[in-house]
Amino acid sequence: MRRWLWMPAVLWVIVLAGGWWLSQRHRQMQPELEDPVIAVMLKDPARIAKGHYLATAGDCVSCHTARGGQAYAGGRPLPTPFGNIPAPNITPDAETGIGNWKFRDFWHALHDGVGRDGEPLYPAFSYTSFTKVPHDDAVAIFAYLRSLPAVHQVNVPLGLRFPYNLRSTLTAWRAMYFKAGAYQPDPSQSESWNRGAYLVQGLGHCNECHAARGAWGGIEASTALTGGRIPEQDWYAPDLSTQANGGLQGWSRQDIVDVLKTGQASKGDAVGPMADVVANSTQYLRDDDLQAIADYLLSLPARAAPARVRSNLSAQSLTDRGSAVYGERCENCHGKDGMGIPGIYPPLNGSASVVEPTGINATRVVLLGGFPALAAGNPRPYSMPPYAQRLNDADVAAVVTYIRQAWSNRATGIQERDVATYRHTPID
């Protein structure tokens, strides 16, 4: 029995030793290119312009900019189940940003998930995806970041609880969930497909939201792009397959391009965090890159059929209540048939955001309102008013359940207790 009592201590020794070894290994690494060569590359205007485009495709500004703050100056808290991780300042300020970084420091952070001083980085910085960014693209991104105005803004301390605030605990996590390596093109696929795969898997880091996470915050390879709840934010990022039982089942190439370019498509609109992604990132992508992303997503396989859903609308009182609320509050815009008005009011019949497995998205839109992405292709989007102050939990549960099971929709219902939870979830 005593032998088992020693196991936790032994495990901690292994973890701490692993963290020390990782930091020492980093300090012994040599840059792939000499600093003088890199220095010339970092001043190349064409490379800086390329880096601007790539940083936009990677949506770096969304995480590294606090609400109302200066771009890339950090400070925005990234919520996790283990505590908040504030994004750092990545402007070229010498004291508080990356002004004293060499490219090799940036490369090791992006590719290896290792900080400038050799410490393992927390995976709230999506190096599990960014490791796929090739060397030349990383140089371009670094060149762009170094060209930004320096902003002196001290980084906010970590808000992680013990023992997660000990970076040495990341050794075991990395062993389970992280494999370094730049994207390798699949020779059996087209150039466009490979470009799309790189943007989705790597630079766009789509899997960081569109996959379920385990108890330790890691993502299993088998769940890639199959949809998942975004931790601590109470939004659901849907499965990205367009094939049978996929979250985007029935979506066309044009639907994918449209929603990334304007936030709107015939099958539904971008909501919640995805509206921010469209506003800050995907609307600026070149048409060939949007087509490449569509090529890749259209190739994702069919999914297993979900368990048969037993309708929650068997009780006539619930049916009547949800239908009545819909008729009073929703029908004028979204239509009696749930098809909305193209380009103005999104459809609810068959919408990926409506029928996703949890019902979170529809519930939060009813409570908080619907605010589409502000994009060049949709400069004056129609917004939906919030109903948190007009509808009680029972009414919200009834109307969301009705919408998720009306017309061709066959999703599970929503409980009042779920509405109460989502009502009090912070917006950001």
Short mmCIF file of C-alpha atoms in Angstrom, two decimals:
data_model
loop_
_atom_site.label_atom_id
_atom_site.label_comp_id
_atom_site.label_asym_id
_atom_site.label_seq_id
_atom_site.Cartn_x
_atom_site.Cartn_y
_atom_site.Cartn_z
CA MET A 1 0.00 0.00 0.00
CA ARG A 2 2.85 2.39 0.84
CA ARG A 3 4.23 1.94 -2.65
CA TRP A 4 1.12 3.59 -4.13
CA LEU A 5 1.44 6.55 -1.79
CA TRP A 6 4.76 7.38 -3.40
CA MET A 7 3.34 7.42 -6.94
CA PRO A 8 2.12 11.06 -7.00
CA ALA A 9 5.54 12.26 -5.80
CA VAL A 10 7.30 10.19 -8.43
CA LEU A 11 4.99 11.57 -11.11
CA TRP A 12 5.76 15.15 -10.05
CA VAL A 13 9.48 14.47 -10.20
CA ILE A 14 9.07 13.16 -13.75
CA VAL A 15 7.00 16.17 -14.79
CA LEU A 16 9.43 18.69 -13.29
CA ALA A 17 12.41 16.91 -14.80
CA GLY A 18 10.69 16.91 -18.18
CA GLY A 19 10.08 20.66 -17.96
CA TRP A 20 13.75 21.26 -17.09
CA TRP A 21 14.90 19.08 -19.99
CA LEU A 22 12.62 20.91 -22.43
CA SER A 23 13.99 24.30 -21.40
CA GLN A 24 17.58 23.11 -21.63
CA ARG A 25 16.96 21.58 -25.04
CA HIS A 26 15.57 24.88 -26.30
CA ARG A 27 18.60 26.82 -25.07
CA GLN A 28 20.87 24.49 -27.01
CA MET A 29 18.96 24.94 -30.28
CA GLN A 30 20.62 26.96 -33.03
CA PRO A 31 18.72 29.07 -35.57
CA GLU A 32 18.24 27.51 -38.98
CA LEU A 33 19.33 30.74 -40.65
CA GLU A 34 21.93 33.22 -39.53
CA ASP A 35 20.60 36.46 -38.03
CA PRO A 36 22.11 38.72 -40.76
CA VAL A 37 20.25 36.80 -43.43
CA ILE A 38 16.99 37.00 -41.50
CA ALA A 39 17.53 40.70 -40.82
CA VAL A 40 17.58 41.43 -44.54
CA MET A 41 14.45 39.34 -45.10
CA LEU A 42 12.56 41.14 -42.34
CA LYS A 43 12.94 44.48 -44.12
CA ASP A 44 11.63 43.29 -47.48
CA PRO A 45 8.38 45.20 -48.24
CA ALA A 46 6.96 42.30 -50.26
CA ARG A 47 7.58 39.89 -47.42
CA ILE A 48 6.00 42.29 -44.93
CA ALA A 49 2.91 42.55 -47.15
CA LYS A 50 2.75 38.78 -47.36
CA GLY A 51 3.04 38.58 -43.59
CA HIS A 52 0.15 41.02 -43.20
CA TYR A 53 -2.03 38.77 -45.32
CA LEU A 54 -0.95 35.63 -43.45
CA ALA A 55 -1.46 37.22 -40.03
CA THR A 56 -4.94 38.22 -41.17
CA ALA A 57 -5.65 34.68 -42.40
CA GLY A 58 -4.52 33.43 -38.98
CA ASP A 59 -6.78 35.98 -37.24
CA CYS A 60 -3.95 36.95 -34.89
CA VAL A 61 -5.51 40.31 -34.13
CA SER A 62 -8.64 38.84 -32.52
CA CYS A 63 -6.84 37.20 -29.61
CA HIS A 64 -3.97 39.67 -29.28
CA THR A 65 -6.18 42.76 -29.01
CA ALA A 66 -8.16 43.66 -25.91
CA ARG A 67 -11.66 45.04 -26.33
CA GLY A 68 -11.15 48.73 -27.08
CA GLY A 69 -7.38 48.29 -27.00
CA GLN A 70 -4.64 48.84 -29.57
CA ALA A 71 -4.15 46.17 -32.21
CA TYR A 72 -1.77 43.35 -31.28
CA ALA A 73 -0.94 44.94 -27.90
CA GLY A 74 -2.40 42.00 -25.99
CA GLY A 75 -4.43 41.98 -22.80
CA ARG A 76 -7.48 40.08 -23.97
CA PRO A 77 -8.23 37.23 -21.54
CA LEU A 78 -8.65 33.82 -23.14
CA PRO A 79 -10.97 31.85 -20.85
CA THR A 80 -10.20 28.19 -20.16
CA PRO A 81 -11.60 25.70 -17.63
CA PHE A 82 -8.32 26.10 -15.73
CA GLY A 83 -8.37 29.90 -15.48
CA ASN A 84 -7.82 32.88 -17.77
CA ILE A 85 -4.77 33.19 -20.01
CA PRO A 86 -4.29 36.78 -21.25
CA ALA A 87 -2.87 37.09 -24.76
CA PRO A 88 0.53 38.83 -24.76
CA ASN A 89 1.67 42.01 -26.46
CA ILE A 90 3.18 41.08 -29.84
CA THR A 91 3.99 44.58 -31.06
CA PRO A 92 7.73 45.38 -31.42
CA ASP A 93 7.97 47.20 -28.09
CA ALA A 94 11.35 46.32 -26.55
CA GLU A 95 10.13 46.08 -22.95
CA THR A 96 6.61 44.68 -23.14
CA GLY A 97 6.39 43.19 -26.64
CA ILE A 98 8.61 41.27 -29.04
CA GLY A 99 11.02 44.08 -29.88
CA ASN A 100 14.02 42.12 -28.60
CA TRP A 101 12.98 38.82 -30.16
CA LYS A 102 15.01 37.18 -32.88
CA PHE A 103 13.24 35.20 -35.56
CA ARG A 104 14.42 31.96 -33.97
CA ASP A 105 12.46 32.94 -30.82
CA PHE A 106 9.32 33.48 -32.87
CA TRP A 107 9.86 30.26 -34.80
CA HIS A 108 10.25 28.17 -31.66
CA ALA A 109 7.08 29.70 -30.20
CA LEU A 110 5.05 29.14 -33.37
CA HIS A 111 6.48 25.77 -34.38
CA ASP A 112 7.51 24.19 -31.07
CA GLY A 113 5.29 25.89 -28.50
CA VAL A 114 8.36 27.04 -26.58
CA GLY A 115 8.84 30.56 -25.22
CA ARG A 116 11.84 32.83 -25.60
CA ASP A 117 13.30 31.72 -22.27
CA GLY A 118 12.75 28.06 -23.00
CA GLU A 119 9.49 27.69 -21.09
CA PRO A 120 6.69 25.56 -22.58
CA LEU A 121 3.80 27.73 -23.75
CA TYR A 122 0.20 27.15 -22.77
CA PRO A 123 -1.83 25.78 -25.69
CA ALA A 124 -4.31 28.67 -25.49
CA PHE A 125 -1.74 29.91 -27.99
CA SER A 126 -2.68 27.48 -30.75
CA TYR A 127 0.77 26.13 -31.52
CA THR A 128 -0.78 22.70 -31.93
CA SER A 129 -2.06 24.12 -35.23
CA PHE A 130 0.54 26.80 -35.92
CA THR A 131 3.29 24.19 -35.94
CA LYS A 132 2.08 23.45 -39.48
CA VAL A 133 3.09 26.95 -40.66
CA PRO A 134 6.20 26.56 -42.88
CA HIS A 135 9.41 28.47 -42.26
CA ASP A 136 8.96 31.02 -45.06
CA ASP A 137 5.45 31.93 -43.92
CA ALA A 138 6.69 32.30 -40.35
CA VAL A 139 9.42 34.71 -41.51
CA ALA A 140 6.80 36.78 -43.34
CA ILE A 141 4.48 36.93 -40.32
CA PHE A 142 7.37 37.94 -38.05
CA ALA A 143 8.42 40.60 -40.55
CA TYR A 144 4.91 42.05 -40.47
CA LEU A 145 4.71 42.04 -36.67
CA ARG A 146 8.07 43.77 -36.47
CA SER A 147 6.77 46.47 -38.84
CA LEU A 148 3.88 47.42 -36.54
CA PRO A 149 3.97 50.51 -34.30
CA ALA A 150 5.46 49.60 -30.94
CA VAL A 151 2.89 49.78 -28.13
CA HIS A 152 4.14 49.89 -24.56
CA GLN A 153 1.57 47.79 -22.71
CA VAL A 154 2.59 45.55 -19.84
CA ASN A 155 1.31 41.99 -20.14
CA VAL A 156 -1.39 40.88 -17.72
CA PRO A 157 -0.37 38.07 -15.32
CA LEU A 158 -1.74 34.58 -15.82
CA GLY A 159 -4.99 33.76 -14.07
CA LEU A 160 -4.47 30.00 -13.86
CA ARG A 161 -5.22 27.99 -10.74
CA PHE A 162 -2.73 25.69 -9.05
CA PRO A 163 -1.29 23.34 -10.27
CA TYR A 164 -2.00 24.53 -13.83
CA ASN A 165 0.06 27.66 -13.22
CA LEU A 166 3.17 25.45 -13.08
CA ARG A 167 4.44 25.23 -16.64
CA SER A 168 6.23 21.98 -15.89
CA THR A 169 2.82 20.28 -15.85
CA LEU A 170 2.68 20.85 -19.61
CA THR A 171 5.29 18.17 -20.23
CA ALA A 172 2.78 15.33 -19.95
CA TRP A 173 0.14 17.32 -21.87
CA ARG A 174 2.51 17.91 -24.76
CA ALA A 175 3.42 14.26 -24.89
CA MET A 176 -0.25 13.36 -25.30
CA TYR A 177 -1.54 16.10 -27.57
CA PHE A 178 1.26 17.85 -29.45
CA LYS A 179 3.36 16.78 -32.40
CA ALA A 180 5.54 19.41 -34.03
CA GLY A 181 5.82 19.52 -37.81
CA ALA A 182 5.11 21.85 -40.72
CA TYR A 183 2.31 20.92 -43.11
CA GLN A 184 3.33 18.35 -45.68
CA PRO A 185 1.34 18.46 -48.95
CA ASP A 186 -0.52 15.33 -50.00
CA PRO A 187 0.78 14.47 -53.48
CA SER A 188 -2.45 12.64 -54.32
CA GLN A 189 -4.47 15.86 -53.93
CA SER A 190 -4.64 19.05 -55.99
CA GLU A 191 -2.68 22.20 -55.23
CA SER A 192 -5.90 23.95 -54.24
CA TRP A 193 -6.90 21.14 -51.87
CA ASN A 194 -3.49 21.23 -50.20
CA ARG A 195 -3.68 24.99 -49.81
CA GLY A 196 -7.10 24.61 -48.21
CA ALA A 197 -5.87 21.85 -45.92
CA TYR A 198 -2.97 24.03 -44.77
CA LEU A 199 -5.24 27.02 -44.12
CA VAL A 200 -7.80 24.94 -42.21
CA GLN A 201 -5.43 22.66 -40.29
CA GLY A 202 -2.60 25.13 -39.76
CA LEU A 203 -2.75 28.88 -40.15
CA GLY A 204 -6.53 29.16 -39.72
CA HIS A 205 -6.37 26.81 -36.69
CA CYS A 206 -10.02 25.83 -37.24
CA ASN A 207 -9.67 22.67 -35.19
CA GLU A 208 -9.04 24.69 -32.03
CA CYS A 209 -12.77 25.49 -31.92
CA HIS A 210 -14.35 22.91 -34.24
CA ALA A 211 -13.39 19.85 -32.19
CA ALA A 212 -14.30 18.55 -28.76
CA ARG A 213 -11.74 18.79 -25.96
CA GLY A 214 -11.13 16.25 -23.24
CA ALA A 215 -10.88 16.81 -19.51
CA TRP A 216 -7.29 18.06 -19.86
CA GLY A 217 -8.11 20.46 -22.69
CA GLY A 218 -6.55 18.36 -25.43
CA ILE A 219 -7.99 17.35 -28.80
CA GLU A 220 -7.81 13.79 -30.05
CA ALA A 221 -6.82 13.41 -33.70
CA SER A 222 -9.92 11.29 -34.34
CA THR A 223 -12.22 14.22 -33.50
CA ALA A 224 -10.66 16.73 -35.90
CA LEU A 225 -13.22 19.19 -37.28
CA THR A 226 -16.15 17.13 -35.96
CA GLY A 227 -17.53 20.01 -33.90
CA GLY A 228 -17.21 20.97 -30.28
CA ARG A 229 -18.25 23.26 -27.50
CA ILE A 230 -15.94 26.24 -27.05
CA PRO A 231 -14.78 26.04 -23.42
CA GLU A 232 -16.01 28.72 -21.03
CA GLN A 233 -17.71 30.68 -23.81
CA ASP A 234 -20.85 28.61 -24.30
CA TRP A 235 -20.90 28.58 -28.07
CA TYR A 236 -20.80 25.48 -30.24
CA ALA A 237 -18.53 25.33 -33.29
CA PRO A 238 -20.24 22.88 -35.68
CA ASP A 239 -18.88 19.87 -37.48
CA LEU A 240 -17.43 21.08 -40.79
CA SER A 241 -18.29 18.09 -42.99
CA THR A 242 -20.76 18.77 -45.80
CA GLN A 243 -21.46 15.07 -46.27
CA ALA A 244 -24.13 12.87 -44.70
CA ASN A 245 -24.69 13.64 -41.00
CA GLY A 246 -22.08 16.41 -41.09
CA GLY A 247 -22.69 19.73 -39.43
CA LEU A 248 -22.73 21.43 -42.85
CA GLN A 249 -24.61 18.66 -44.61
CA GLY A 250 -25.93 19.90 -47.94
CA TRP A 251 -23.78 23.02 -48.05
CA SER A 252 -22.43 23.86 -51.50
CA ARG A 253 -19.07 25.29 -52.45
CA GLN A 254 -20.72 28.69 -52.85
CA ASP A 255 -22.31 28.46 -49.40
CA ILE A 256 -18.88 27.94 -47.83
CA VAL A 257 -17.32 30.79 -49.79
CA ASP A 258 -20.25 33.10 -49.03
CA VAL A 259 -20.26 32.55 -45.28
CA LEU A 260 -16.50 33.11 -45.07
CA LYS A 261 -16.65 36.21 -47.27
CA THR A 262 -19.78 37.91 -45.96
CA GLY A 263 -20.94 35.96 -42.90
CA GLN A 264 -24.10 34.98 -44.77
CA ALA A 265 -25.06 31.93 -46.83
CA SER A 266 -28.25 30.35 -48.08
CA LYS A 267 -27.89 27.68 -45.37
CA GLY A 268 -27.29 30.05 -42.45
CA ASP A 269 -25.20 32.86 -41.03
CA ALA A 270 -22.03 33.04 -38.96
CA VAL A 271 -22.93 33.69 -35.31
CA GLY A 272 -21.06 34.25 -32.07
CA PRO A 273 -17.26 33.92 -32.27
CA MET A 274 -17.45 32.93 -35.96
CA ALA A 275 -18.91 36.33 -36.81
CA ASP A 276 -15.75 37.87 -35.34
CA VAL A 277 -13.60 35.51 -37.41
CA VAL A 278 -15.37 36.66 -40.58
CA ALA A 279 -15.12 40.34 -39.63
CA ASN A 280 -11.43 40.22 -38.69
CA SER A 281 -10.08 37.49 -40.94
CA THR A 282 -11.85 35.46 -43.61
CA GLN A 283 -13.57 38.34 -45.41
CA TYR A 284 -10.09 39.53 -46.43
CA LEU A 285 -8.96 36.24 -47.95
CA ARG A 286 -8.36 36.05 -51.68
CA ASP A 287 -10.97 34.25 -53.73
CA ASP A 288 -8.54 31.46 -54.59
CA ASP A 289 -7.91 30.83 -50.89
CA LEU A 290 -11.65 30.77 -50.15
CA GLN A 291 -12.10 28.28 -52.96
CA ALA A 292 -9.22 26.22 -51.58
CA ILE A 293 -10.84 26.07 -48.15
CA ALA A 294 -14.08 24.96 -49.80
CA ASP A 295 -12.19 22.27 -51.74
CA TYR A 296 -10.82 20.86 -48.52
CA LEU A 297 -14.04 21.04 -46.49
CA LEU A 298 -16.05 19.41 -49.29
CA SER A 299 -13.67 16.44 -49.08
CA LEU A 300 -14.27 15.76 -45.39
CA PRO A 301 -15.94 12.37 -44.91
CA ALA A 302 -19.51 11.58 -43.94
CA ARG A 303 -20.17 11.16 -40.22
CA ALA A 304 -21.84 8.40 -38.29
CA ALA A 305 -25.60 8.69 -38.04
CA PRO A 306 -26.68 10.29 -34.75
CA ALA A 307 -28.93 8.49 -32.32
CA ARG A 308 -32.60 8.83 -33.16
CA VAL A 309 -34.03 11.93 -31.50
CA ARG A 310 -37.25 11.56 -29.60
CA SER A 311 -39.26 14.72 -30.04
CA ASN A 312 -39.75 16.89 -26.98
CA LEU A 313 -42.87 18.29 -28.56
CA SER A 314 -45.10 15.37 -27.68
CA ALA A 315 -46.70 17.47 -24.97
CA GLN A 316 -49.30 19.66 -26.59
CA SER A 317 -48.76 22.44 -24.05
CA LEU A 318 -45.07 22.74 -24.95
CA THR A 319 -45.87 22.65 -28.66
CA ASP A 320 -48.42 25.40 -28.27
CA ARG A 321 -46.16 27.53 -26.09
CA GLY A 322 -43.14 27.36 -28.45
CA SER A 323 -45.29 27.90 -31.51
CA ALA A 324 -47.02 30.89 -29.91
CA VAL A 325 -43.74 32.55 -28.96
CA TYR A 326 -42.40 31.95 -32.46
CA GLY A 327 -45.49 33.40 -34.05
CA GLU A 328 -45.32 36.49 -31.85
CA ARG A 329 -41.58 37.15 -31.83
CA CYS A 330 -39.93 35.41 -34.78
CA GLU A 331 -42.32 34.70 -37.65
CA ASN A 332 -42.38 38.19 -39.15
CA CYS A 333 -38.68 37.98 -39.99
CA HIS A 334 -37.92 34.27 -40.30
CA GLY A 335 -41.20 33.26 -41.91
CA LYS A 336 -43.85 30.74 -41.07
CA ASP A 337 -41.80 28.15 -42.97
CA GLY A 338 -38.56 29.11 -41.20
CA MET A 339 -36.84 30.05 -44.46
CA GLY A 340 -36.24 33.73 -43.67
CA ILE A 341 -35.48 36.26 -46.42
CA PRO A 342 -32.27 35.65 -48.40
CA GLY A 343 -29.60 38.23 -47.65
CA ILE A 344 -31.64 39.81 -44.86
CA TYR A 345 -33.03 37.36 -42.31
CA PRO A 346 -31.28 33.98 -42.03
CA PRO A 347 -33.13 30.69 -42.45
CA LEU A 348 -33.87 28.60 -39.36
CA ASN A 349 -35.02 25.53 -41.25
CA GLY A 350 -31.92 23.37 -41.68
CA SER A 351 -29.53 25.99 -40.25
CA ALA A 352 -26.29 24.50 -38.89
CA SER A 353 -26.41 26.92 -35.96
CA VAL A 354 -29.96 25.90 -35.08
CA VAL A 355 -29.61 22.11 -35.25
CA GLU A 356 -26.09 21.72 -33.78
CA PRO A 357 -26.10 19.01 -31.08
CA THR A 358 -26.28 21.13 -27.94
CA GLY A 359 -28.75 23.91 -28.71
CA ILE A 360 -26.35 26.46 -27.22
CA ASN A 361 -26.13 28.67 -30.28
CA ALA A 362 -29.86 29.10 -30.85
CA THR A 363 -30.45 29.71 -27.15
CA ARG A 364 -27.74 32.35 -26.87
CA VAL A 365 -28.92 34.15 -30.01
CA VAL A 366 -32.45 34.33 -28.60
CA LEU A 367 -31.08 35.65 -25.31
CA LEU A 368 -28.34 37.97 -26.55
CA GLY A 369 -29.52 38.83 -30.04
CA GLY A 370 -28.03 37.99 -33.41
CA PHE A 371 -25.27 40.23 -34.71
CA PRO A 372 -23.92 39.19 -38.11
CA ALA A 373 -20.39 39.95 -39.20
CA LEU A 374 -19.73 43.44 -40.49
CA ALA A 375 -18.05 42.76 -43.82
CA ALA A 376 -17.40 44.58 -47.07
CA GLY A 377 -19.78 42.17 -48.75
CA ASN A 378 -22.41 42.84 -46.07
CA PRO A 379 -21.77 46.41 -44.88
CA ARG A 380 -25.15 46.97 -43.22
CA PRO A 381 -26.25 43.64 -41.77
CA TYR A 382 -29.63 43.30 -40.12
CA SER A 383 -29.34 42.44 -36.44
CA MET A 384 -31.76 40.54 -34.24
CA PRO A 385 -32.73 42.16 -30.93
CA PRO A 386 -32.01 40.33 -27.67
CA TYR A 387 -34.90 38.76 -25.80
CA ALA A 388 -33.23 38.13 -22.44
CA GLN A 389 -35.34 40.87 -20.84
CA ARG A 390 -38.56 39.98 -22.67
CA LEU A 391 -38.74 36.21 -22.38
CA ASN A 392 -38.37 34.08 -19.26
CA ASP A 393 -36.43 30.82 -19.21
CA ALA A 394 -39.51 28.71 -19.90
CA ASP A 395 -40.45 30.76 -22.97
CA VAL A 396 -36.90 30.65 -24.35
CA ALA A 397 -36.71 26.89 -23.80
CA ALA A 398 -40.07 26.42 -25.53
CA VAL A 399 -39.34 28.54 -28.60
CA VAL A 400 -35.82 27.14 -29.10
CA THR A 401 -37.15 23.61 -28.74
CA TYR A 402 -39.89 24.41 -31.24
CA ILE A 403 -37.42 25.86 -33.77
CA ARG A 404 -35.06 22.88 -33.39
CA GLN A 405 -37.87 20.42 -34.09
CA ALA A 406 -40.09 22.29 -36.55
CA TRP A 407 -40.10 21.96 -40.35
CA SER A 408 -37.25 19.61 -41.38
CA ASN A 409 -35.32 20.09 -38.13
CA ARG A 410 -34.98 17.08 -35.85
CA ALA A 411 -32.73 18.20 -33.02
CA THR A 412 -33.04 17.69 -29.29
CA GLY A 413 -35.00 20.08 -27.11
CA ILE A 414 -33.77 22.61 -24.57
CA GLN A 415 -34.41 22.61 -20.83
CA GLU A 416 -35.15 25.65 -18.67
CA ARG A 417 -32.05 24.96 -16.57
CA ASP A 418 -29.90 25.21 -19.70
CA VAL A 419 -31.38 28.59 -20.55
CA ALA A 420 -30.63 29.82 -17.02
CA THR A 421 -26.99 28.76 -17.43
CA TYR A 422 -26.50 30.39 -20.84
CA ARG A 423 -28.29 33.55 -19.71
CA HIS A 424 -25.49 34.30 -17.27
CA THR A 425 -22.50 33.28 -19.41
CA PRO A 426 -20.25 36.28 -20.13
CA ILE A 427 -20.28 37.48 -23.75
CA ASP A 428 -16.48 37.71 -23.94
#
